[in-house]
Short mmCIF file of C-alpha atoms and ligand atoms in Angstrom, two decimals:
data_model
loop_
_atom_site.label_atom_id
_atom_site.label_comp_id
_atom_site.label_asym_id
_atom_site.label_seq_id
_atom_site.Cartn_x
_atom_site.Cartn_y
_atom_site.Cartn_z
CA UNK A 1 35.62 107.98 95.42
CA UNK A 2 36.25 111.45 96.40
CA UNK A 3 40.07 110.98 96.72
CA UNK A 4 40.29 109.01 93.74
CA UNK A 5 38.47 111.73 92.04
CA UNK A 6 40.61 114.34 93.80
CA UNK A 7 44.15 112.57 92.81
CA UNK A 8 43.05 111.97 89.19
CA UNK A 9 42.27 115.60 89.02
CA UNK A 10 45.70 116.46 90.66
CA UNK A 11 47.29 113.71 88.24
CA UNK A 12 45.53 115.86 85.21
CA UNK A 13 46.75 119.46 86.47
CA UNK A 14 50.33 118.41 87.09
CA UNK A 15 50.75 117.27 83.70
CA UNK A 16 49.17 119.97 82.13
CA UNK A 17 51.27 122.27 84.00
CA UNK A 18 54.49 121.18 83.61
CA UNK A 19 54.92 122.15 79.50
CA UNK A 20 53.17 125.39 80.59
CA UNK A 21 55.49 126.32 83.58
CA UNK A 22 58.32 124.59 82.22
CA UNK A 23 60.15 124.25 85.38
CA UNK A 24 59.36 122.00 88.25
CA UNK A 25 58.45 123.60 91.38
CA UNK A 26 61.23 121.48 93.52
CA UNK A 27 64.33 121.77 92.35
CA UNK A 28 65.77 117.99 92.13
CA UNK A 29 69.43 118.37 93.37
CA UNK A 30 71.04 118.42 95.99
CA UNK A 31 73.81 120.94 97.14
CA UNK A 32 76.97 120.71 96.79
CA UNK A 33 77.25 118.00 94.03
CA UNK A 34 80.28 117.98 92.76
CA UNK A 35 80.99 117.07 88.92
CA UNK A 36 84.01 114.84 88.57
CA UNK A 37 83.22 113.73 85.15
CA UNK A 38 83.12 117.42 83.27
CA UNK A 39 86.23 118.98 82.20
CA UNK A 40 86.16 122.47 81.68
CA UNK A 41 86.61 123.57 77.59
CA UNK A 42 90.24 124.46 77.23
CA UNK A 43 91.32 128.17 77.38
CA UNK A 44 93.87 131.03 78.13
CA UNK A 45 92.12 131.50 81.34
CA UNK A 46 93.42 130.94 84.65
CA UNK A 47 92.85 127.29 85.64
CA UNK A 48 90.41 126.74 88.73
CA UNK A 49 93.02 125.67 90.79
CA UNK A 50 92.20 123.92 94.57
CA UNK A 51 88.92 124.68 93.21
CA UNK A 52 86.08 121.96 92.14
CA UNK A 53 83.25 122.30 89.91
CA UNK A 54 79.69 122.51 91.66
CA UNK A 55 77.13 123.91 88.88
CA UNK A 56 77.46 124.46 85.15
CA UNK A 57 74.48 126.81 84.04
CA UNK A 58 73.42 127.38 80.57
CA UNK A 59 72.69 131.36 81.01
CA UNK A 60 69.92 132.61 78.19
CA UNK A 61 68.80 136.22 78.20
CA UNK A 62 70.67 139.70 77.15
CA UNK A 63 73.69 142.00 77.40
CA UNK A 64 72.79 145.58 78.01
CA UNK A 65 74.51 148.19 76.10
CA UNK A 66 73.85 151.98 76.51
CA UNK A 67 74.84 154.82 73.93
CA UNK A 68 75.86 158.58 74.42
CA UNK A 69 74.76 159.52 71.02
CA UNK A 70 73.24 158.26 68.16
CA UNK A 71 76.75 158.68 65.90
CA UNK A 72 79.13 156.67 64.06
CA UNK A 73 82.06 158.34 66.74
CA UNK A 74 80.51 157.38 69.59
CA UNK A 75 81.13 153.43 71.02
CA UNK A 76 78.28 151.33 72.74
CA UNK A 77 79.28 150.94 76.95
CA UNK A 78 78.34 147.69 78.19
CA UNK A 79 75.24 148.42 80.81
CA UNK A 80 75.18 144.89 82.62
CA UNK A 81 72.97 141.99 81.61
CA UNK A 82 70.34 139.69 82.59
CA UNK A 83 70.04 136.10 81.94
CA UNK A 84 68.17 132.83 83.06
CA UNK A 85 69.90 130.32 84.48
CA UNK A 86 69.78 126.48 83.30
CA UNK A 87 71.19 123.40 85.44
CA UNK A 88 73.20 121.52 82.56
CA UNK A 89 75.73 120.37 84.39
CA UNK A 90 74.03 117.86 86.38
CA UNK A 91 72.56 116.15 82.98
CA UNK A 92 75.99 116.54 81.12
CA UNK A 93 77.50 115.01 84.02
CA UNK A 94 75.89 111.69 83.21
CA UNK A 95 75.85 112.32 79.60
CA UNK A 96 78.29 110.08 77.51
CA UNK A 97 77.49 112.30 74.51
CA UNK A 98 78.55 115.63 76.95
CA UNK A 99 82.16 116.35 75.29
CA UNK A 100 80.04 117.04 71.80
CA UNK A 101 77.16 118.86 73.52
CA UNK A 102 79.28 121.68 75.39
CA UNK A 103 80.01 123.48 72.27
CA UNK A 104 76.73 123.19 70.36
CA UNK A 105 74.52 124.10 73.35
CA UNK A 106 74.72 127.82 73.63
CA UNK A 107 74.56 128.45 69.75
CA UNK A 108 71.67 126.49 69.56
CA UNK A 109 69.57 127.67 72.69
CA UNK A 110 69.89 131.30 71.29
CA UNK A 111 69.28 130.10 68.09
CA UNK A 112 65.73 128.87 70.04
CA UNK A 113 65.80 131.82 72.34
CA UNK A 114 62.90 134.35 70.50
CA UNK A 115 60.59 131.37 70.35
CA UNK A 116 59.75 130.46 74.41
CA UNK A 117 57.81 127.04 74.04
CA UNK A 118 60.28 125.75 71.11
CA UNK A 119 63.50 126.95 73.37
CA UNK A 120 61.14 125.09 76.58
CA UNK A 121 61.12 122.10 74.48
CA UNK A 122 64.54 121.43 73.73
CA UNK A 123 65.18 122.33 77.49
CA UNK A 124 62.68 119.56 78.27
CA UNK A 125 64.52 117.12 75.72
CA UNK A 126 67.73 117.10 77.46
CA UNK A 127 66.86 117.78 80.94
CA UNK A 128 68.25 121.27 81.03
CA UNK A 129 65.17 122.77 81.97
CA UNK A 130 65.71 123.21 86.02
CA UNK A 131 65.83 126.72 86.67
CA UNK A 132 69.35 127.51 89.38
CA UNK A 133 68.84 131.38 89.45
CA UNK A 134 69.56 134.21 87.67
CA UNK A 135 72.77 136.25 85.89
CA UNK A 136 72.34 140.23 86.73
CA UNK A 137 74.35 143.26 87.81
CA UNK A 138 73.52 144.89 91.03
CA UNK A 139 72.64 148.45 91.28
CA UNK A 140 76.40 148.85 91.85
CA UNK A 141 76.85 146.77 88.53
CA UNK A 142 78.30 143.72 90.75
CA UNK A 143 78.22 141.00 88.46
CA UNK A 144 75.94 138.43 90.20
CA UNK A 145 74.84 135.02 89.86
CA UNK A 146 72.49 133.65 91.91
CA UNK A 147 71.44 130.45 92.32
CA UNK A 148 68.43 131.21 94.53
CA UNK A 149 66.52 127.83 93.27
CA UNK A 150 68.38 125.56 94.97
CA UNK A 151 67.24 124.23 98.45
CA UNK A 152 70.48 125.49 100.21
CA UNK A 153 71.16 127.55 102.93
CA UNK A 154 72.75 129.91 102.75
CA UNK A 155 71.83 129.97 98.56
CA UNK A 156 74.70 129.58 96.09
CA UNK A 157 75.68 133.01 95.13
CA UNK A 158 78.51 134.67 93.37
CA UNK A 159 79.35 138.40 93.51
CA UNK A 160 81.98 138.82 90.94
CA UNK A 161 84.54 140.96 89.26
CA UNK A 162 86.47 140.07 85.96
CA UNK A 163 89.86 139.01 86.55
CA UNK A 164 90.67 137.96 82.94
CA UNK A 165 88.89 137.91 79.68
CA UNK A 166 90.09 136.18 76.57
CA UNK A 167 88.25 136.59 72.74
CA UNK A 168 85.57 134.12 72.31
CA UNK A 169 87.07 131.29 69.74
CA UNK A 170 86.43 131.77 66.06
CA UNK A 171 84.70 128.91 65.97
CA UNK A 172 81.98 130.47 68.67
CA UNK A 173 78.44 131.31 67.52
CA UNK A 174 78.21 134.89 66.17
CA UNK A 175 74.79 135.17 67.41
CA UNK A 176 71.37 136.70 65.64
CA UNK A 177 72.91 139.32 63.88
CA UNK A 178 77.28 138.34 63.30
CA UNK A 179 77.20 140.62 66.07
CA UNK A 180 80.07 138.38 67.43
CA UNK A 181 80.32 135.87 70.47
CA UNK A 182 80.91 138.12 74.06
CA UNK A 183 84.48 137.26 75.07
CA UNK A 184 84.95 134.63 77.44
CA UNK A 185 85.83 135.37 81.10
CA UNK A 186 87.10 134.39 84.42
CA UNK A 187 85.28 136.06 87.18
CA UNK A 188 86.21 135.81 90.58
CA UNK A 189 85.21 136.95 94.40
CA UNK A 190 84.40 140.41 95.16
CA UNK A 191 83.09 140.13 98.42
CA UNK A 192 80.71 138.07 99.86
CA UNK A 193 79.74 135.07 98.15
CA UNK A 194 78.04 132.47 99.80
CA UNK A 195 76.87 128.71 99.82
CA UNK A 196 80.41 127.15 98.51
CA UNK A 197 81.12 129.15 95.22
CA UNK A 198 83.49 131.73 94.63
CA UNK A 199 84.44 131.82 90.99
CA UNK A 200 82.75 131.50 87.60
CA UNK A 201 84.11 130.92 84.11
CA UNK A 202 81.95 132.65 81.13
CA UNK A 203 82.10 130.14 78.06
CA UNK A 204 81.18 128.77 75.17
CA UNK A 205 79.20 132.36 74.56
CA UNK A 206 77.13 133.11 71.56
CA UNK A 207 76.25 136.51 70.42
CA UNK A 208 75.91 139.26 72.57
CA UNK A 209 78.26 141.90 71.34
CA UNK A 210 77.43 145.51 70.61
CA UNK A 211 77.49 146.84 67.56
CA UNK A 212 81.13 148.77 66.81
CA UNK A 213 79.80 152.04 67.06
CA UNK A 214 76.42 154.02 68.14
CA UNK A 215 75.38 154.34 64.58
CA UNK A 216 71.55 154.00 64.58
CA UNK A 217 70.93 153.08 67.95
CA UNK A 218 68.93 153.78 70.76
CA UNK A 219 70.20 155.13 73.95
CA UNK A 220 69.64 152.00 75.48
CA UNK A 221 69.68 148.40 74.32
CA UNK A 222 69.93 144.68 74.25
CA UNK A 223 72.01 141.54 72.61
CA UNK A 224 70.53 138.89 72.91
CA UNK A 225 72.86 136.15 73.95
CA UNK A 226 73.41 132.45 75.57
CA UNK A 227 76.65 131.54 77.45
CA UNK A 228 78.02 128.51 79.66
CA UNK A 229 78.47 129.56 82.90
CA UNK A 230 81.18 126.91 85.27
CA UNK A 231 80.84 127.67 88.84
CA UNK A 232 83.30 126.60 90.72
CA UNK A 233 83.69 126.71 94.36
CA UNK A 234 86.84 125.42 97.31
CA UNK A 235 86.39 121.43 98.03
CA UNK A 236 83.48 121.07 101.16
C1 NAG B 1 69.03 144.51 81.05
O1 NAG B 1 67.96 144.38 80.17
C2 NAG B 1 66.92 143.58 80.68
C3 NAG B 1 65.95 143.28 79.56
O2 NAG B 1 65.53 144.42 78.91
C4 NAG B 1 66.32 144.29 81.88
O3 NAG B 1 65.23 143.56 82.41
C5 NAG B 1 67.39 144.45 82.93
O4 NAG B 1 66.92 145.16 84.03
C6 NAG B 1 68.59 145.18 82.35
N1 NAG B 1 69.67 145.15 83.34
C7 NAG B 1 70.45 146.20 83.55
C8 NAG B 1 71.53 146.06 84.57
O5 NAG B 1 70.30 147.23 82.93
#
């Protein structure tokens, strides 16, 4: 009686708090999963040669911008960013309905982005809502992404530099404000990445640009954006 008392009451809380914490507490896949079925959206970027594709993350959150002077001469600098992580890759994978999704995804989850539970429902929808880590810079503004939610060891991590950049295409979400899609990028090892990645592809961005000059703005300040990150790592 007890027990059954005790599991219907365990029953209760873990539904009520899934839709409040959003993500489950164990993450569901296993690493390295490789995914065979994805191909990366075509670009001027260096191709991810000898490489294969282990994760693709929808990053939400913002770039950082700082400004010298509140004045139409002076030009935002880019002060890092921060954004949360998604597992898409492992749904898309699966997905028949994937080659139409890529493209609409980021536009639409910062479209979501100011309003949390909405944003957490569409997450929920399409089984993008398992958390893999986090995008931010280091102290040394080292690009990171880490993947700290999965159950590896070592964890998934990428410490990064930009090898190449290209514009985002014109057909790319402008973001909140036209503010203009960030460009995409190919970022690559700086040192001591672990866990079987060692290169990531910034795509399919939306929003996230600075403003062309300082005009108006605070010293400091955030865009918010949403990107693709593809996370590619050698064959294991
Ligand atoms: C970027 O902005 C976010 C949100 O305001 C903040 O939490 C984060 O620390 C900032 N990162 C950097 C590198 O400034």
């Amino acid at each position: 009686m007890f027990d059954k008392a005790m599991s219907t009451a365990v029953i209760v809380i873990s539904f009520l708090a899934i839709p409040i914490l959003g993500s489950p507490v164990v993450f569901p896949r296993a690493n390295p999963v490789v995914l065979s079925n994805l191909a990366i959206p075509s670009s001027t970027l260096p191709a991810p040669d000898g490489l294969v594709l282990k994760f693709v993350a929808l990053g939400i959150g913002t770039q950082n911008y700082t400004c010298a002077s509140p004045s139409s001469s002076a030009v935002p600098a880019s002060n890092g960013a921060l954004a949360t992580l998604y597992d898409i890759g492992t749904k898309l994978n699966s997905d028949p309905g994937s080659a139409w999704k890529i493209p609409i995804t980021s536009g639409l989850a910062l479209s979501l982005s100011p309003y949390p539970a909405i944003l957490n429902g569409f997450l929920v929808s399409q089984g993008y809502n398992n958390v893999l880590g986090e995008h931010f810079f280091t102290s040394a503004m080292v690009p990171t992404f880490s993947l700290f939610d999965v159950p590896s060891t070592p964890i998934p991590q990428v410490n990064c530099k930009k090898s190449a950049s290209m514009p985002a295409p014109t057909s790319a979400c402008p973001g909140e404000n036209n503010e203009g899609a960030v460009p995409w990028l190919y970022l690559t090892d700086a040192g001591g990445s672990t866990g079987g990645v060692n290169t990531v592809y910034r795509l399919e961005t939306a929003g996230g640009s600075a403003p062309a000059t300082c005009e108006s703005s605070a010293s400091s300040f955030t865009v918010r954006y949403a990107a693709q990150y593809w996370i590619y790592g050698p064959p294991s």
